[in-house]
GROMACS .gro file of C-alpha atoms in nm:
model
  233
    1MET     CA    1  10.037  10.866  14.425
    2THR     CA    2  10.261  11.149  14.326
    3GLY     CA    3  10.409  11.186  13.983
    4THR     CA    4  10.762  11.230  14.119
    5ARG     CA    5  10.828  10.863  14.174
    6ASP     CA    6  11.074  10.704  13.933
    7LYS     CA    7  10.874  10.550  13.647
    8ALA     CA    8  11.123  10.262  13.622
    9GLY     CA    9  11.023  10.150  13.970
   10THR     CA   10  10.647  10.158  13.919
   11ILE     CA   11  10.384   9.925  13.787
   12ASP     CA   12  10.135  10.137  13.597
   13VAL     CA   13   9.772  10.029  13.624
   14LEU     CA   14   9.457  10.105  13.426
   15VAL     CA   15   9.134  10.052  13.621
   16VAL     CA   16   8.834   9.951  13.406
   17ASP     CA   17   8.487   9.943  13.564
   18ASP     CA   18   8.151  10.070  13.441
   19ASP     CA   19   8.057  10.196  13.789
   20PHE     CA   20   8.224  10.530  13.863
   21MET     CA   21   8.216  10.484  14.241
   22VAL     CA   22   8.347  10.129  14.225
   23ALA     CA   23   8.626  10.240  13.995
   24ARG     CA   24   8.718  10.510  14.246
   25VAL     CA   25   8.734  10.255  14.527
   26HIS     CA   26   8.947  10.017  14.321
   27ARG     CA   27   9.180  10.302  14.231
   28ALA     CA   28   9.223  10.389  14.599
   29PHE     CA   29   9.295  10.024  14.682
   30VAL     CA   30   9.562   9.993  14.413
   31GLU     CA   31   9.737  10.312  14.511
   32ARG     CA   32   9.783  10.182  14.867
   33VAL     CA   33  10.014   9.908  14.738
   34GLU     CA   34  10.373   9.978  14.637
   35PRO     CA   35  10.498  10.000  14.363
   36PHE     CA   36  10.163  10.031  14.185
   37ARG     CA   37  10.040  10.357  14.032
   38VAL     CA   38   9.703  10.413  13.866
   39VAL     CA   39   9.759  10.601  13.542
   40GLY     CA   40   9.400  10.603  13.422
   41VAL     CA   41   9.040  10.489  13.466
   42ALA     CA   42   8.802  10.370  13.193
   43HIS     CA   43   8.432  10.290  13.212
   44THR     CA   44   8.368  10.112  12.880
   45GLY     CA   45   8.549   9.862  12.666
   46GLY     CA   46   8.613  10.124  12.400
   47GLN     CA   47   8.759  10.363  12.655
   48ALA     CA   48   8.978  10.084  12.789
   49ILE     CA   49   9.125  10.012  12.445
   50GLU     CA   50   9.189  10.382  12.384
   51ALA     CA   51   9.342  10.426  12.730
   52VAL     CA   52   9.580  10.134  12.681
   53GLU     CA   53   9.692  10.285  12.352
   54ALA     CA   54   9.752  10.625  12.511
   55LEU     CA   55   9.885  10.529  12.853
   56ARG     CA   56  10.063  10.195  12.793
   57PRO     CA   57   9.989  10.049  13.138
   58ASP     CA   58  10.166   9.741  13.268
   59LEU     CA   59   9.849   9.596  13.422
   60VAL     CA   60   9.477   9.635  13.347
   61LEU     CA   61   9.222   9.566  13.620
   62LEU     CA   62   8.935   9.462  13.395
   63ASP     CA   63   8.567   9.442  13.484
   64LEU     CA   64   8.372   9.207  13.257
   65TYR     CA   65   8.025   9.361  13.259
   66LEU     CA   66   8.090   9.673  13.051
   67PRO     CA   67   7.815   9.865  12.869
   68ASP     CA   68   7.957   9.822  12.517
   69LEU     CA   69   8.173   9.508  12.525
   70PHE     CA   70   8.206   9.198  12.736
   71GLY     CA   71   8.537   9.236  12.916
   72LEU     CA   72   8.691   8.920  12.773
   73ASP     CA   73   8.631   9.060  12.423
   74VAL     CA   74   8.854   9.355  12.510
   75ILE     CA   75   9.161   9.135  12.559
   76PRO     CA   76   9.198   9.000  12.201
   77ARG     CA   77   9.149   9.352  12.067
   78LEU     CA   78   9.438   9.469  12.281
   79ARG     CA   79   9.655   9.183  12.156
   80THR     CA   80   9.563   9.249  11.793
   81ALA     CA   81   9.669   9.611  11.843
   82GLY     CA   82  10.006   9.490  11.972
   83HIS     CA   83   9.962   9.562  12.343
   84ASP     CA   84  10.119   9.311  12.581
   85CYS     CA   85   9.989   9.454  12.909
   86ASP     CA   86   9.885   9.201  13.170
   87VAL     CA   87   9.518   9.170  13.265
   88MET     CA   88   9.366   9.093  13.604
   89VAL     CA   89   8.991   9.028  13.592
   90ILE     CA   90   8.783   9.202  13.859
   91SER     CA   91   8.424   9.086  13.822
   92ALA     CA   92   8.113   8.940  13.981
   93ALA     CA   93   8.102   8.681  13.702
   94GLN     CA   94   8.164   8.335  13.846
   95GLU     CA   95   8.024   8.114  13.571
   96ALA     CA   96   8.264   7.833  13.488
   97ASP     CA   97   8.264   7.917  13.116
   98THR     CA   98   8.363   8.276  13.191
   99VAL     CA   99   8.643   8.171  13.423
  100ARG     CA  100   8.771   7.920  13.168
  101GLY     CA  101   8.756   8.188  12.900
  102ALA     CA  102   8.958   8.424  13.116
  103VAL     CA  103   9.222   8.157  13.174
  104ARG     CA  104   9.242   8.088  12.801
  105GLN     CA  105   9.293   8.461  12.745
  106GLY     CA  106   9.596   8.447  12.974
  107VAL     CA  107   9.476   8.666  13.262
  108VAL     CA  108   9.719   8.684  13.554
  109ASP     CA  109   9.445   8.662  13.819
  110TYR     CA  110   9.069   8.658  13.868
  111LEU     CA  111   8.912   8.827  14.170
  112LEU     CA  112   8.540   8.808  14.243
  113LYS     CA  113   8.341   9.113  14.348
  114PRO     CA  114   8.266   9.230  14.604
  115PHE     CA  115   8.603   9.233  14.776
  116ASP     CA  116   8.796   9.450  15.017
  117PHE     CA  117   9.150   9.581  15.022
  118GLU     CA  118   9.289   9.276  15.199
  119ASP     CA  119   9.157   9.054  14.918
  120LEU     CA  120   9.326   9.260  14.645
  121ARG     CA  121   9.653   9.346  14.817
  122PRO     CA  122   9.811   8.997  14.823
  123ARG     CA  123   9.718   8.942  14.459
  124LEU     CA  124   9.889   9.263  14.356
  125GLU     CA  125  10.193   9.175  14.563
  126ARG     CA  126  10.206   8.828  14.409
  127TYR     CA  127  10.181   8.978  14.062
  128ALA     CA  128  10.458   9.228  14.136
  129ALA     CA  129  10.686   8.950  14.261
  130GLN     CA  130  10.621   8.735  13.955
  131ARG     CA  131  10.672   9.030  13.722
  132GLY     CA  132  11.000   9.107  13.894
  133ARG     CA  133  11.117   8.750  13.840
  134LEU     CA  134  11.031   8.772  13.471
  135LEU     CA  135  11.206   9.106  13.421
  136THR     CA  136  11.527   9.001  13.594
  137ALA     CA  137  11.542   8.639  13.480
  138VAL     CA  138  11.866   8.503  13.337
  139VAL     CA  139  11.790   8.175  13.163
  140ARG     CA  140  12.073   7.927  13.129
  141GLY     CA  141  11.867   7.611  13.134
  142GLN     CA  142  11.547   7.436  13.238
  143ALA     CA  143  11.604   7.497  13.609
  144ASP     CA  144  11.608   7.873  13.549
  145ILE     CA  145  11.286   7.851  13.347
  146ASP     CA  146  11.121   7.647  13.622
  147ARG     CA  147  11.215   7.908  13.882
  148VAL     CA  148  11.072   8.189  13.670
  149LEU     CA  149  10.746   8.004  13.612
  150ALA     CA  150  10.705   7.895  13.974
  151GLY     CA  151  10.380   8.042  14.097
  152ALA     CA  152  10.296   8.189  13.759
  153GLY     CA  153   9.970   7.996  13.717
  154VAL     CA  154   9.638   8.168  13.775
  155PRO     CA  155   9.500   8.066  14.115
  156ALA     CA  156   9.203   7.833  14.089
  157PRO     CA  157   8.879   8.028  14.133
  158ALA     CA  158   8.663   7.957  14.431
  159PRO     CA  159   8.410   7.685  14.354
  160ALA     CA  160   8.053   7.798  14.288
  161LEU     CA  161   7.833   7.789  14.597
  162PRO     CA  162   7.577   7.509  14.624
  163LYS     CA  163   7.218   7.592  14.534
  164GLY     CA  164   7.043   7.793  14.803
  165MET     CA  165   7.361   7.950  14.941
  166SER     CA  166   7.443   8.315  14.885
  167VAL     CA  167   7.776   8.487  14.830
  168GLU     CA  168   7.685   8.754  15.085
  169THR     CA  169   7.619   8.507  15.366
  170ALA     CA  170   7.928   8.306  15.276
  171GLU     CA  171   8.135   8.621  15.307
  172LEU     CA  172   7.982   8.697  15.647
  173VAL     CA  173   8.065   8.351  15.776
  174GLU     CA  174   8.413   8.358  15.624
  175ARG     CA  175   8.486   8.694  15.787
  176ALA     CA  176   8.364   8.567  16.123
  177LEU     CA  177   8.596   8.268  16.096
  178ARG     CA  178   8.893   8.474  15.985
  179GLU     CA  179   8.850   8.725  16.267
  180ALA     CA  180   8.775   8.472  16.539
  181ASP     CA  181   9.019   8.440  16.826
  182GLY     CA  182   9.039   8.062  16.812
  183THR     CA  183   8.752   7.842  16.699
  184LEU     CA  184   8.379   7.902  16.653
  185SER     CA  185   8.078   7.680  16.700
  186ALA     CA  186   7.776   7.710  16.472
  187THR     CA  187   7.586   7.883  16.755
  188GLU     CA  188   7.863   8.138  16.807
  189CYS     CA  189   7.893   8.198  16.434
  190ALA     CA  190   7.518   8.254  16.408
  191ALA     CA  191   7.534   8.515  16.685
  192LEU     CA  192   7.821   8.697  16.514
  193THR     CA  193   7.667   8.700  16.166
  194GLY     CA  194   7.297   8.734  16.242
  195VAL     CA  195   7.198   8.420  16.050
  196SER     CA  196   7.024   8.118  16.196
  197ARG     CA  197   7.224   7.842  16.361
  198VAL     CA  198   7.115   7.600  16.088
  199SER     CA  199   7.238   7.835  15.815
  200ALA     CA  200   7.564   7.903  15.998
  201ARG     CA  201   7.625   7.529  16.032
  202ARG     CA  202   7.558   7.475  15.661
  203TYR     CA  203   7.809   7.741  15.556
  204LEU     CA  204   8.066   7.622  15.807
  205GLU     CA  205   8.035   7.269  15.676
  206TYR     CA  206   8.068   7.400  15.322
  207PHE     CA  207   8.398   7.570  15.408
  208HIS     CA  208   8.511   7.252  15.580
  209GLY     CA  209   8.422   7.052  15.270
  210THR     CA  210   8.625   7.283  15.044
  211GLY     CA  211   8.926   7.267  15.274
  212SER     CA  212   8.902   7.632  15.377
  213ALA     CA  213   8.811   7.552  15.737
  214GLU     CA  214   8.913   7.280  15.978
  215VAL     CA  215   8.697   7.111  16.238
  216THR     CA  216   8.782   7.004  16.589
  217LEU     CA  217   8.557   6.832  16.840
  218ARG     CA  218   8.500   6.959  17.192
  219TYR     CA  219   8.365   6.698  17.429
  220GLY     CA  220   8.130   6.802  17.708
  221VAL     CA  221   7.994   6.621  18.008
  222ALA     CA  222   7.718   6.453  17.813
  223GLY     CA  223   7.575   6.432  17.464
  224ARG     CA  224   7.741   6.460  17.126
  225PRO     CA  225   8.070   6.650  17.095
  226GLU     CA  226   8.049   7.008  16.975
  227ARG     CA  227   8.193   7.077  16.631
  228ARG     CA  228   8.418   7.384  16.628
  229TYR     CA  229   8.553   7.552  16.316
  230ALA     CA  230   8.864   7.753  16.237
  231TRP     CA  231   8.977   7.919  15.915
  232ARG     CA  232   9.284   7.763  15.765
  233ALA     CA  233   9.569   8.016  15.745
   0.00000   0.00000   0.00000
């Protein structure tokens, strides 16, 4: 991003991640979305607190596994220092206690690593829209408050995978479903992802059970109908 853009029209972001390469990738992702601008990068909790003091960002993308502080411990220190920047957690941590702790700290979103640009982009856009509603709100009564708060809640985190299932394989199956032109059978999904048919079927049924995928039946000449899966838009 260039520095010539009107500051009043930007959302300034601080990227916090202990991994220098990951932080660079996240910075590149953010700067592809208007009207966001990365004003700094920090790699420790201490650096994050100092950067917020110096740069006054609107939004902090906060990793939790930092070398000096747990990420959620950074947030109360920012509040004690008088900083009201919003915080979006970017982390591999999916323990229920951690997610609950993040919600109690008032984070605006929680995105699990690893992710790609298309996972982050809609969350940034949703945050920008909500922030715009808050900044321009004129409150005359309860109806106005309800409109401002509509969609303000933190999206529910994805449920933890059942024992024996891996995030990596789940992501492979999810991507195959999302990119499929129509529906997929377990056999077709296995061929696309490189996992066994039994594993593909297990993950497909998991997504069906969580409501992320829908199932239709295709009837052949003989035998049981074939179960076919599609990602819910």
